[in-house]
């Protein structure tokens, strides 16, 4: 990692370099220099993102686009160039690194602690979506093809189930049945899009509250981070992912799945912030927002189960059944959304 730090144009000498954050994909380190400057250095996951030049072209284009549009420079992520003036660095082992300027006085939360926090995160993702409406989408590479294509996620699940490499399927029959019983309706979002009923936008695609930076003092949202999956997508993906993560009564990896469920007040707070900042949403999009929430939760639970069946090769795990716990909280949330469906639909 040291070699990587010195590859970037930082101000001063690095004095501390600590592991930072809770992402499941990349590894992040916080660098502080003797002049008091702070940076975030990230090792990009090469297994998840096979085409890093394309990925970094996206990130470079999106951050520069955002920087020209925000009211204050702190409201956009800024890449630190390498000594050669590039956006990223490849070390001798082939590992790929990038560095961001730290966003001053910012803080990142793992859970919303109030309706206001969650409402703020909605405004951040909503504003991002509105801002990206003017971005030339044809410039973007698809960093992970079919990322939110739920039927394709089902195909991957069936393949993992068929292979059952670690003989884990027999222990998770209930979970498997849950997803199989909901497979038929799971193509709704891609079907609506294919039928031309939902517009393809430039979306974030990983719209979780922990991908938003807040101002430490005011607790207002400052900007969205984790731009690796910014690609053409549906507004319902981002709305859905936000609800899945932030409006669940339980943490994503809560070990007691009985605690999972939809917090309807949180759902409504997010909806309010999202609608306020996205006036260009069509009636059809708004009508299907609850479907986005349910299907993206279902899809994410399915991805956790698929990874469990494959031997925990994708998401970072800290304990043997981590992916299974995550899968179960998503199941609990989907079930509760189904129970509260009328209230969800009436809120939009
Ligand atoms: C991953 O790295 P992180 O935590 O921001 C994943 C998301 C999942 C999320 C589940 C590129 O995001 O799709 O929803 O974990 N990102 C990728 O917590 O697969
Ligand atoms: Mg993240």
mmCIF file of C-alpha atoms and ligand atoms in Angstrom:
data_model
loop_
_atom_site.group_PDB
_atom_site.id
_atom_site.type_symbol
_atom_site.label_atom_id
_atom_site.label_comp_id
_atom_site.label_asym_id
_atom_site.label_seq_id
_atom_site.Cartn_x
_atom_site.Cartn_y
_atom_site.Cartn_z
ATOM 1 C CA UNK A 1 0.000 0.000 0.000
ATOM 2 C CA UNK A 2 2.890 2.381 0.781
ATOM 3 C CA UNK A 3 4.011 2.253 -2.808
ATOM 4 C CA UNK A 4 0.501 3.306 -3.834
ATOM 5 C CA UNK A 5 0.356 6.286 -1.444
ATOM 6 C CA UNK A 6 3.523 7.721 -2.933
ATOM 7 C CA UNK A 7 2.215 7.348 -6.478
ATOM 8 C CA UNK A 8 -0.272 10.208 -5.944
ATOM 9 C CA UNK A 9 0.222 13.969 -5.773
ATOM 10 C CA UNK A 10 -0.492 14.587 -2.107
ATOM 11 C CA UNK A 11 0.360 17.664 -0.040
ATOM 12 C CA UNK A 12 2.894 16.827 2.651
ATOM 13 C CA UNK A 13 4.247 13.504 3.883
ATOM 14 C CA UNK A 14 1.863 10.749 4.913
ATOM 15 C CA UNK A 15 1.901 10.264 8.695
ATOM 16 C CA UNK A 16 -1.004 7.864 9.193
ATOM 17 C CA UNK A 17 -2.669 5.414 6.887
ATOM 18 C CA UNK A 18 -5.589 3.486 8.379
ATOM 19 C CA UNK A 19 -8.180 1.079 7.090
ATOM 20 C CA UNK A 20 -11.460 2.934 6.836
ATOM 21 C CA UNK A 21 -15.135 2.283 6.034
ATOM 22 C CA UNK A 22 -17.402 -0.748 5.702
ATOM 23 C CA UNK A 23 -17.780 -1.320 1.943
ATOM 24 C CA UNK A 24 -18.124 -4.918 0.797
ATOM 25 C CA UNK A 25 -16.141 -4.559 -2.410
ATOM 26 C CA UNK A 26 -13.160 -2.173 -2.373
ATOM 27 C CA UNK A 27 -10.623 -1.594 0.408
ATOM 28 C CA UNK A 28 -10.394 1.987 1.645
ATOM 29 C CA UNK A 29 -7.610 3.651 3.647
ATOM 30 C CA UNK A 30 -7.539 7.119 5.147
ATOM 31 C CA UNK A 31 -4.272 8.998 4.729
ATOM 32 C CA UNK A 32 -3.315 12.005 6.877
ATOM 33 C CA UNK A 33 -0.228 14.036 6.017
ATOM 34 C CA UNK A 34 2.090 16.097 8.223
ATOM 35 C CA UNK A 35 0.486 19.230 6.779
ATOM 36 C CA UNK A 36 -2.897 18.060 7.988
ATOM 37 C CA UNK A 37 -4.343 17.078 4.608
ATOM 38 C CA UNK A 38 -6.602 14.033 4.414
ATOM 39 C CA UNK A 39 -7.142 11.639 1.531
ATOM 40 C CA UNK A 40 -9.015 8.420 0.839
ATOM 41 C CA UNK A 41 -6.982 5.780 -0.935
ATOM 42 C CA UNK A 42 -8.871 2.844 -2.424
ATOM 43 C CA UNK A 43 -7.744 -0.491 -3.754
ATOM 44 C CA UNK A 44 -10.270 -1.355 -6.439
ATOM 45 C CA UNK A 45 -11.607 -4.911 -6.424
ATOM 46 C CA UNK A 46 -10.307 -6.474 -9.649
ATOM 47 C CA UNK A 47 -12.440 -9.575 -9.279
ATOM 48 C CA UNK A 48 -15.670 -7.534 -9.179
ATOM 49 C CA UNK A 49 -14.556 -4.944 -11.751
ATOM 50 C CA UNK A 50 -12.672 -6.700 -14.543
ATOM 51 C CA UNK A 51 -12.173 -3.575 -16.703
ATOM 52 C CA UNK A 52 -10.586 -0.997 -14.424
ATOM 53 C CA UNK A 53 -9.514 1.432 -17.186
ATOM 54 C CA UNK A 54 -13.181 1.625 -18.261
ATOM 55 C CA UNK A 55 -14.353 1.935 -14.649
ATOM 56 C CA UNK A 56 -11.937 4.784 -13.961
ATOM 57 C CA UNK A 57 -12.917 6.538 -17.182
ATOM 58 C CA UNK A 58 -16.477 6.584 -15.822
ATOM 59 C CA UNK A 59 -15.404 7.815 -12.402
ATOM 60 C CA UNK A 60 -13.171 10.514 -13.935
ATOM 61 C CA UNK A 61 -15.928 11.728 -16.252
ATOM 62 C CA UNK A 62 -18.644 11.685 -13.580
ATOM 63 C CA UNK A 63 -16.584 13.453 -10.900
ATOM 64 C CA UNK A 64 -15.452 16.157 -13.328
ATOM 65 C CA UNK A 65 -19.001 16.623 -14.568
ATOM 66 C CA UNK A 66 -20.302 16.925 -11.005
ATOM 67 C CA UNK A 67 -17.523 19.337 -10.008
ATOM 68 C CA UNK A 68 -18.699 21.815 -12.635
ATOM 69 C CA UNK A 69 -22.269 21.707 -11.448
ATOM 70 C CA UNK A 70 -22.259 21.792 -7.664
ATOM 71 C CA UNK A 71 -22.701 25.011 -5.668
ATOM 72 C CA UNK A 72 -19.619 24.358 -3.561
ATOM 73 C CA UNK A 73 -16.502 22.369 -4.615
ATOM 74 C CA UNK A 74 -16.852 20.218 -1.484
ATOM 75 C CA UNK A 75 -20.124 18.832 -2.840
ATOM 76 C CA UNK A 76 -18.353 16.721 -5.451
ATOM 77 C CA UNK A 77 -15.725 14.049 -5.055
ATOM 78 C CA UNK A 78 -12.356 15.032 -6.487
ATOM 79 C CA UNK A 79 -9.777 12.526 -7.646
ATOM 80 C CA UNK A 80 -6.135 13.107 -6.715
ATOM 81 C CA UNK A 81 -3.958 12.661 -9.821
ATOM 82 C CA UNK A 82 -0.934 10.374 -9.834
ATOM 83 C CA UNK A 83 2.525 11.868 -10.299
ATOM 84 C CA UNK A 84 2.056 11.186 -14.020
ATOM 85 C CA UNK A 85 -1.275 13.015 -14.013
ATOM 86 C CA UNK A 86 -3.428 9.902 -14.342
ATOM 87 C CA UNK A 87 -6.658 9.161 -12.441
ATOM 88 C CA UNK A 88 -5.449 5.832 -11.068
ATOM 89 C CA UNK A 89 -2.328 3.803 -10.425
ATOM 90 C CA UNK A 90 -1.404 0.178 -11.009
ATOM 91 C CA UNK A 91 1.253 -1.283 -8.710
ATOM 92 C CA UNK A 92 3.825 -4.004 -9.437
ATOM 93 C CA UNK A 93 1.385 -6.732 -8.415
ATOM 94 C CA UNK A 94 -1.219 -5.481 -10.818
ATOM 95 C CA UNK A 95 -3.401 -4.002 -8.038
ATOM 96 C CA UNK A 96 -5.265 -0.831 -9.010
ATOM 97 C CA UNK A 97 -5.551 2.196 -6.761
ATOM 98 C CA UNK A 98 -7.256 5.580 -6.815
ATOM 99 C CA UNK A 99 -7.274 8.452 -4.389
ATOM 100 C CA UNK A 100 -9.868 11.068 -3.460
ATOM 101 C CA UNK A 101 -9.451 14.331 -1.597
ATOM 102 C CA UNK A 102 -11.184 13.967 1.744
ATOM 103 C CA UNK A 103 -14.436 15.923 1.837
ATOM 104 C CA UNK A 104 -13.868 18.345 4.696
ATOM 105 C CA UNK A 105 -15.915 17.978 7.868
ATOM 106 C CA UNK A 106 -17.814 15.039 6.392
ATOM 107 C CA UNK A 107 -19.016 11.870 8.054
ATOM 108 C CA UNK A 108 -20.522 8.650 6.777
ATOM 109 C CA UNK A 109 -23.234 6.709 8.659
ATOM 110 C CA UNK A 110 -23.991 3.007 8.537
ATOM 111 C CA UNK A 111 -27.620 3.543 9.579
ATOM 112 C CA UNK A 112 -29.934 6.536 9.545
ATOM 113 C CA UNK A 113 -30.533 7.591 13.135
ATOM 114 C CA UNK A 114 -33.528 9.769 12.344
ATOM 115 C CA UNK A 115 -36.115 10.446 9.691
ATOM 116 C CA UNK A 116 -34.175 13.609 8.861
ATOM 117 C CA UNK A 117 -30.963 11.681 8.116
ATOM 118 C CA UNK A 118 -32.814 9.436 5.744
ATOM 119 C CA UNK A 119 -34.672 12.349 4.144
ATOM 120 C CA UNK A 120 -31.289 14.037 3.622
ATOM 121 C CA UNK A 121 -29.906 10.931 1.895
ATOM 122 C CA UNK A 122 -32.947 10.934 -0.416
ATOM 123 C CA UNK A 123 -32.171 14.499 -1.394
ATOM 124 C CA UNK A 124 -28.568 13.519 -2.129
ATOM 125 C CA UNK A 125 -29.534 10.649 -4.454
ATOM 126 C CA UNK A 126 -32.421 12.611 -5.969
ATOM 127 C CA UNK A 127 -30.177 15.599 -6.721
ATOM 128 C CA UNK A 128 -27.537 13.282 -8.162
ATOM 129 C CA UNK A 129 -30.105 11.758 -10.495
ATOM 130 C CA UNK A 130 -31.357 15.168 -11.620
ATOM 131 C CA UNK A 131 -27.811 16.394 -12.151
ATOM 132 C CA UNK A 132 -26.900 13.334 -14.227
ATOM 133 C CA UNK A 133 -29.874 13.907 -16.539
ATOM 134 C CA UNK A 134 -27.622 16.169 -18.628
ATOM 135 C CA UNK A 135 -24.675 13.766 -18.719
ATOM 136 C CA UNK A 136 -23.884 12.136 -22.062
ATOM 137 C CA UNK A 137 -24.875 8.569 -21.136
ATOM 138 C CA UNK A 138 -23.212 7.094 -24.232
ATOM 139 C CA UNK A 139 -19.860 8.011 -22.633
ATOM 140 C CA UNK A 140 -20.431 5.548 -19.804
ATOM 141 C CA UNK A 141 -19.087 2.014 -19.832
ATOM 142 C CA UNK A 142 -21.230 -0.674 -18.274
ATOM 143 C CA UNK A 143 -18.883 -1.546 -15.403
ATOM 144 C CA UNK A 144 -20.945 -4.563 -14.333
ATOM 145 C CA UNK A 145 -23.294 -5.664 -17.108
ATOM 146 C CA UNK A 146 -26.826 -6.549 -15.986
ATOM 147 C CA UNK A 147 -26.097 -5.252 -12.499
ATOM 148 C CA UNK A 148 -29.762 -4.761 -11.601
ATOM 149 C CA UNK A 149 -31.206 -7.170 -14.128
ATOM 150 C CA UNK A 150 -33.188 -9.338 -11.714
ATOM 151 C CA UNK A 151 -33.879 -12.214 -14.167
ATOM 152 C CA UNK A 152 -30.132 -12.430 -14.888
ATOM 153 C CA UNK A 153 -29.511 -12.498 -11.127
ATOM 154 C CA UNK A 154 -31.950 -15.421 -10.990
ATOM 155 C CA UNK A 155 -29.987 -17.209 -13.721
ATOM 156 C CA UNK A 156 -26.811 -16.782 -11.677
ATOM 157 C CA UNK A 157 -28.626 -18.098 -8.622
ATOM 158 C CA UNK A 158 -29.855 -21.180 -10.524
ATOM 159 C CA UNK A 159 -26.315 -21.859 -11.746
ATOM 160 C CA UNK A 160 -24.929 -21.607 -8.199
ATOM 161 C CA UNK A 161 -27.707 -23.847 -6.918
ATOM 162 C CA UNK A 162 -27.073 -26.430 -9.612
ATOM 163 C CA UNK A 163 -23.346 -26.474 -8.901
ATOM 164 C CA UNK A 164 -23.828 -26.349 -5.115
ATOM 165 C CA UNK A 165 -20.047 -26.419 -4.799
ATOM 166 C CA UNK A 166 -19.930 -26.542 -1.014
ATOM 167 C CA UNK A 167 -23.019 -28.630 -0.420
ATOM 168 C CA UNK A 168 -24.702 -25.720 1.280
ATOM 169 C CA UNK A 169 -28.078 -25.905 -0.498
ATOM 170 C CA UNK A 170 -29.531 -28.575 1.772
ATOM 171 C CA UNK A 171 -29.100 -26.288 4.798
ATOM 172 C CA UNK A 172 -30.918 -23.350 3.193
ATOM 173 C CA UNK A 173 -33.974 -24.977 1.625
ATOM 174 C CA UNK A 174 -36.368 -22.468 3.182
ATOM 175 C CA UNK A 175 -34.452 -19.525 1.772
ATOM 176 C CA UNK A 176 -34.163 -21.159 -1.646
ATOM 177 C CA UNK A 177 -37.916 -21.799 -1.734
ATOM 178 C CA UNK A 178 -38.610 -18.215 -0.785
ATOM 179 C CA UNK A 179 -36.774 -16.927 -3.850
ATOM 180 C CA UNK A 180 -38.146 -19.597 -6.176
ATOM 181 C CA UNK A 181 -41.695 -18.723 -5.150
ATOM 182 C CA UNK A 182 -41.120 -15.099 -6.177
ATOM 183 C CA UNK A 183 -39.237 -15.665 -9.402
ATOM 184 C CA UNK A 184 -42.237 -15.186 -11.701
ATOM 185 C CA UNK A 185 -42.873 -11.560 -10.708
ATOM 186 C CA UNK A 186 -39.221 -10.601 -10.452
ATOM 187 C CA UNK A 187 -38.810 -9.416 -14.043
ATOM 188 C CA UNK A 188 -41.286 -6.548 -13.644
ATOM 189 C CA UNK A 189 -38.720 -3.721 -13.761
ATOM 190 C CA UNK A 190 -36.840 -5.007 -16.813
ATOM 191 C CA UNK A 191 -40.168 -5.813 -18.505
ATOM 192 C CA UNK A 192 -41.487 -2.290 -17.943
ATOM 193 C CA UNK A 193 -38.256 -0.874 -19.281
ATOM 194 C CA UNK A 194 -38.250 -3.143 -22.329
ATOM 195 C CA UNK A 195 -41.830 -2.059 -23.028
ATOM 196 C CA UNK A 196 -40.654 1.559 -23.056
ATOM 197 C CA UNK A 197 -42.677 2.442 -19.977
ATOM 198 C CA UNK A 198 -39.752 3.547 -17.825
ATOM 199 C CA UNK A 199 -36.964 5.867 -19.006
ATOM 200 C CA UNK A 200 -33.339 4.759 -18.942
ATOM 201 C CA UNK A 201 -31.408 7.347 -16.906
ATOM 202 C CA UNK A 202 -27.889 7.671 -15.577
ATOM 203 C CA UNK A 203 -28.278 6.302 -12.072
ATOM 204 C CA UNK A 204 -26.036 5.536 -9.121
ATOM 205 C CA UNK A 205 -27.039 1.874 -8.755
ATOM 206 C CA UNK A 206 -25.627 1.465 -5.245
ATOM 207 C CA UNK A 207 -27.841 4.021 -3.555
ATOM 208 C CA UNK A 208 -27.391 3.147 0.080
ATOM 209 C CA UNK A 209 -27.269 5.667 2.906
ATOM 210 C CA UNK A 210 -23.700 4.579 3.659
ATOM 211 C CA UNK A 211 -22.732 5.872 0.223
ATOM 212 C CA UNK A 212 -23.656 9.444 1.235
ATOM 213 C CA UNK A 213 -21.381 11.905 3.001
ATOM 214 C CA UNK A 214 -23.030 14.159 5.595
ATOM 215 C CA UNK A 215 -21.737 17.383 7.044
ATOM 216 C CA UNK A 216 -20.576 16.612 10.588
ATOM 217 C CA UNK A 217 -21.936 19.848 12.010
ATOM 218 C CA UNK A 218 -25.224 20.409 10.206
ATOM 219 C CA UNK A 219 -25.958 16.729 9.411
ATOM 220 C CA UNK A 220 -27.033 17.816 5.945
ATOM 221 C CA UNK A 221 -26.114 15.488 3.077
ATOM 222 C CA UNK A 222 -23.091 16.801 1.164
ATOM 223 C CA UNK A 223 -22.610 14.384 -1.736
ATOM 224 C CA UNK A 224 -22.893 10.781 -2.867
ATOM 225 C CA UNK A 225 -19.829 8.529 -3.064
ATOM 226 C CA UNK A 226 -19.020 5.069 -4.428
ATOM 227 C CA UNK A 227 -19.463 5.923 -8.090
ATOM 228 C CA UNK A 228 -18.226 2.579 -9.480
ATOM 229 C CA UNK A 229 -21.664 1.499 -10.603
ATOM 230 C CA UNK A 230 -22.857 4.797 -12.089
ATOM 231 C CA UNK A 231 -24.385 3.460 -15.310
ATOM 232 C CA UNK A 232 -27.559 3.758 -17.311
ATOM 233 C CA UNK A 233 -30.327 2.383 -15.109
ATOM 234 C CA UNK A 234 -33.803 2.983 -13.720
ATOM 235 C CA UNK A 235 -34.811 5.475 -11.038
ATOM 236 C CA UNK A 236 -36.523 2.514 -9.346
ATOM 237 C CA UNK A 237 -33.147 0.822 -8.791
ATOM 238 C CA UNK A 238 -31.850 3.732 -6.749
ATOM 239 C CA UNK A 239 -35.084 4.298 -4.883
ATOM 240 C CA UNK A 240 -35.323 0.583 -4.194
ATOM 241 C CA UNK A 241 -31.777 0.180 -2.938
ATOM 242 C CA UNK A 242 -32.149 3.148 -0.614
ATOM 243 C CA UNK A 243 -35.320 1.781 0.941
ATOM 244 C CA UNK A 244 -33.855 -1.714 1.186
ATOM 245 C CA UNK A 245 -30.911 -0.447 3.160
ATOM 246 C CA UNK A 246 -32.224 2.486 5.162
ATOM 247 C CA UNK A 247 -35.902 1.741 5.808
ATOM 248 C CA UNK A 248 -35.275 -1.742 7.161
ATOM 249 C CA UNK A 249 -35.860 -1.922 10.920
ATOM 250 C CA UNK A 250 -32.832 -4.214 11.128
ATOM 251 C CA UNK A 251 -29.272 -3.674 9.948
ATOM 252 C CA UNK A 252 -28.447 -5.462 6.711
ATOM 253 C CA UNK A 253 -26.474 -8.115 8.557
ATOM 254 C CA UNK A 254 -28.561 -8.373 11.741
ATOM 255 C CA UNK A 255 -28.311 -11.953 13.024
ATOM 256 C CA UNK A 256 -31.884 -12.007 14.300
ATOM 257 C CA UNK A 257 -33.836 -11.779 11.049
ATOM 258 C CA UNK A 258 -37.107 -11.513 12.992
ATOM 259 C CA UNK A 259 -36.163 -7.888 13.606
ATOM 260 C CA UNK A 260 -36.297 -7.100 9.885
ATOM 261 C CA UNK A 261 -39.256 -5.145 8.578
ATOM 262 C CA UNK A 262 -40.264 -2.002 6.764
ATOM 263 C CA UNK A 263 -40.284 1.205 8.751
ATOM 264 C CA UNK A 264 -43.120 2.986 6.982
ATOM 265 C CA UNK A 265 -42.196 6.398 8.393
ATOM 266 C CA UNK A 266 -38.678 6.020 7.029
ATOM 267 C CA UNK A 267 -40.105 4.941 3.697
ATOM 268 C CA UNK A 268 -42.288 8.050 3.566
ATOM 269 C CA UNK A 269 -39.450 10.348 4.635
ATOM 270 C CA UNK A 270 -37.271 9.023 1.819
ATOM 271 C CA UNK A 271 -40.098 9.281 -0.673
ATOM 272 C CA UNK A 272 -40.623 12.933 0.257
ATOM 273 C CA UNK A 273 -36.944 13.839 -0.221
ATOM 274 C CA UNK A 274 -36.724 11.908 -3.476
ATOM 275 C CA UNK A 275 -39.857 13.428 -5.022
ATOM 276 C CA UNK A 276 -38.811 16.923 -3.939
ATOM 277 C CA UNK A 277 -35.465 16.657 -5.692
ATOM 278 C CA UNK A 278 -36.623 14.662 -8.756
ATOM 279 C CA UNK A 279 -39.454 16.679 -10.273
ATOM 280 C CA UNK A 280 -38.858 15.034 -13.650
ATOM 281 C CA UNK A 281 -39.984 11.558 -12.525
ATOM 282 C CA UNK A 282 -42.845 10.379 -14.728
ATOM 283 C CA UNK A 283 -46.193 9.231 -13.339
ATOM 284 C CA UNK A 284 -45.313 5.696 -14.352
ATOM 285 C CA UNK A 285 -42.025 5.854 -12.435
ATOM 286 C CA UNK A 286 -43.716 7.213 -9.308
ATOM 287 C CA UNK A 287 -46.442 4.587 -9.493
ATOM 288 C CA UNK A 288 -43.848 1.808 -9.570
ATOM 289 C CA UNK A 289 -41.564 3.093 -6.800
ATOM 290 C CA UNK A 290 -42.919 0.502 -4.315
ATOM 291 C CA UNK A 291 -42.152 -2.237 -6.873
ATOM 292 C CA UNK A 292 -38.599 -0.896 -7.072
ATOM 293 C CA UNK A 293 -38.258 -1.200 -3.298
ATOM 294 C CA UNK A 294 -39.617 -4.749 -3.196
ATOM 295 C CA UNK A 295 -37.760 -6.108 -6.219
ATOM 296 C CA UNK A 296 -34.371 -4.568 -5.405
ATOM 297 C CA UNK A 297 -34.652 -5.994 -1.869
ATOM 298 C CA UNK A 298 -35.550 -9.387 -3.326
ATOM 299 C CA UNK A 299 -32.656 -9.146 -5.786
ATOM 300 C CA UNK A 300 -30.125 -8.204 -3.127
ATOM 301 C CA UNK A 301 -31.250 -11.057 -0.879
ATOM 302 C CA UNK A 302 -30.876 -13.382 -3.852
ATOM 303 C CA UNK A 303 -27.341 -12.086 -4.500
ATOM 304 C CA UNK A 304 -26.389 -12.748 -0.863
ATOM 305 C CA UNK A 305 -27.774 -16.284 -1.087
ATOM 306 C CA UNK A 306 -26.030 -16.893 -4.413
ATOM 307 C CA UNK A 307 -22.739 -15.779 -2.891
ATOM 308 C CA UNK A 308 -23.330 -18.036 0.117
ATOM 309 C CA UNK A 309 -23.884 -20.994 -2.230
ATOM 310 C CA UNK A 310 -20.745 -20.087 -4.169
ATOM 311 C CA UNK A 311 -18.616 -19.989 -1.006
ATOM 312 C CA UNK A 312 -18.622 -16.251 -0.168
ATOM 313 C CA UNK A 313 -16.483 -15.165 -3.062
ATOM 314 C CA UNK A 314 -18.052 -11.779 -3.876
ATOM 315 C CA UNK A 315 -19.126 -9.806 -0.787
ATOM 316 C CA UNK A 316 -16.608 -9.325 2.003
ATOM 317 C CA UNK A 317 -17.626 -11.462 4.988
ATOM 318 C CA UNK A 318 -16.491 -11.331 8.603
ATOM 319 C CA UNK A 319 -18.108 -14.565 9.846
ATOM 320 C CA UNK A 320 -19.069 -17.900 8.276
ATOM 321 C CA UNK A 321 -22.797 -17.219 7.837
ATOM 322 C CA UNK A 322 -22.532 -13.508 7.174
ATOM 323 C CA UNK A 323 -24.077 -13.719 3.708
ATOM 324 C CA UNK A 324 -26.834 -15.934 5.027
ATOM 325 C CA UNK A 325 -27.689 -13.408 7.759
ATOM 326 C CA UNK A 326 -27.797 -10.693 5.119
ATOM 327 C CA UNK A 327 -30.001 -12.846 2.913
ATOM 328 C CA UNK A 328 -32.436 -13.449 5.773
ATOM 329 C CA UNK A 329 -32.830 -9.760 6.643
ATOM 330 C CA UNK A 330 -33.719 -9.118 3.008
ATOM 331 C CA UNK A 331 -36.270 -11.938 3.066
ATOM 332 C CA UNK A 332 -37.807 -10.505 6.241
ATOM 333 C CA UNK A 333 -38.014 -7.097 4.630
ATOM 334 C CA UNK A 334 -39.603 -8.385 1.412
ATOM 335 C CA UNK A 335 -42.216 -10.268 3.445
ATOM 336 C CA UNK A 336 -43.020 -7.214 5.501
ATOM 337 C CA UNK A 337 -43.277 -5.063 2.371
ATOM 338 C CA UNK A 338 -45.784 -7.554 1.016
ATOM 339 C CA UNK A 339 -47.786 -7.245 4.255
ATOM 340 C CA UNK A 340 -47.671 -3.450 4.151
ATOM 341 C CA UNK A 341 -48.129 -3.220 0.398
ATOM 342 C CA UNK A 342 -51.335 -1.173 0.458
ATOM 343 C CA UNK A 343 -49.788 1.458 2.693
ATOM 344 C CA UNK A 344 -46.649 1.567 0.519
ATOM 345 C CA UNK A 345 -48.700 2.022 -2.627
ATOM 346 C CA UNK A 346 -50.967 4.631 -1.030
ATOM 347 C CA UNK A 347 -47.954 6.761 -0.031
ATOM 348 C CA UNK A 348 -46.766 7.522 -3.549
HETATM 349 C C1 LIG B 1 -21.963 -3.731 -2.270
HETATM 350 O O1 LIG B 1 -19.428 -2.101 -1.431
HETATM 351 P P1 LIG B 1 -20.783 -1.648 -1.062
HETATM 352 O O2 LIG B 1 -21.146 -2.059 0.318
HETATM 353 O O3 LIG B 1 -20.980 -0.143 -1.286
HETATM 354 C C2 LIG B 1 -22.562 -4.008 -3.650
HETATM 355 C C3 LIG B 1 -24.010 -3.506 -3.701
HETATM 356 C C4 LIG B 1 -24.813 -4.166 -2.596
HETATM 357 C C5 LIG B 1 -24.142 -3.893 -1.253
HETATM 358 C C6 LIG B 1 -24.853 -4.635 -0.144
HETATM 359 C C7 LIG B 1 -20.477 -3.307 -6.711
HETATM 360 O O4 LIG B 1 -21.844 -2.329 -2.084
HETATM 361 O O5 LIG B 1 -24.582 -3.835 -4.946
HETATM 362 O O6 LIG B 1 -26.141 -3.676 -2.581
HETATM 363 O O7 LIG B 1 -22.761 -4.318 -1.278
HETATM 364 N N1 LIG B 1 -21.755 -3.360 -4.678
HETATM 365 C C8 LIG B 1 -21.352 -4.040 -5.769
HETATM 366 O O8 LIG B 1 -24.488 -4.092 1.069
HETATM 367 O O9 LIG B 1 -21.676 -5.207 -5.988
HETATM 368 MG MG1 LIG B 2 -20.006 1.743 -0.471
#
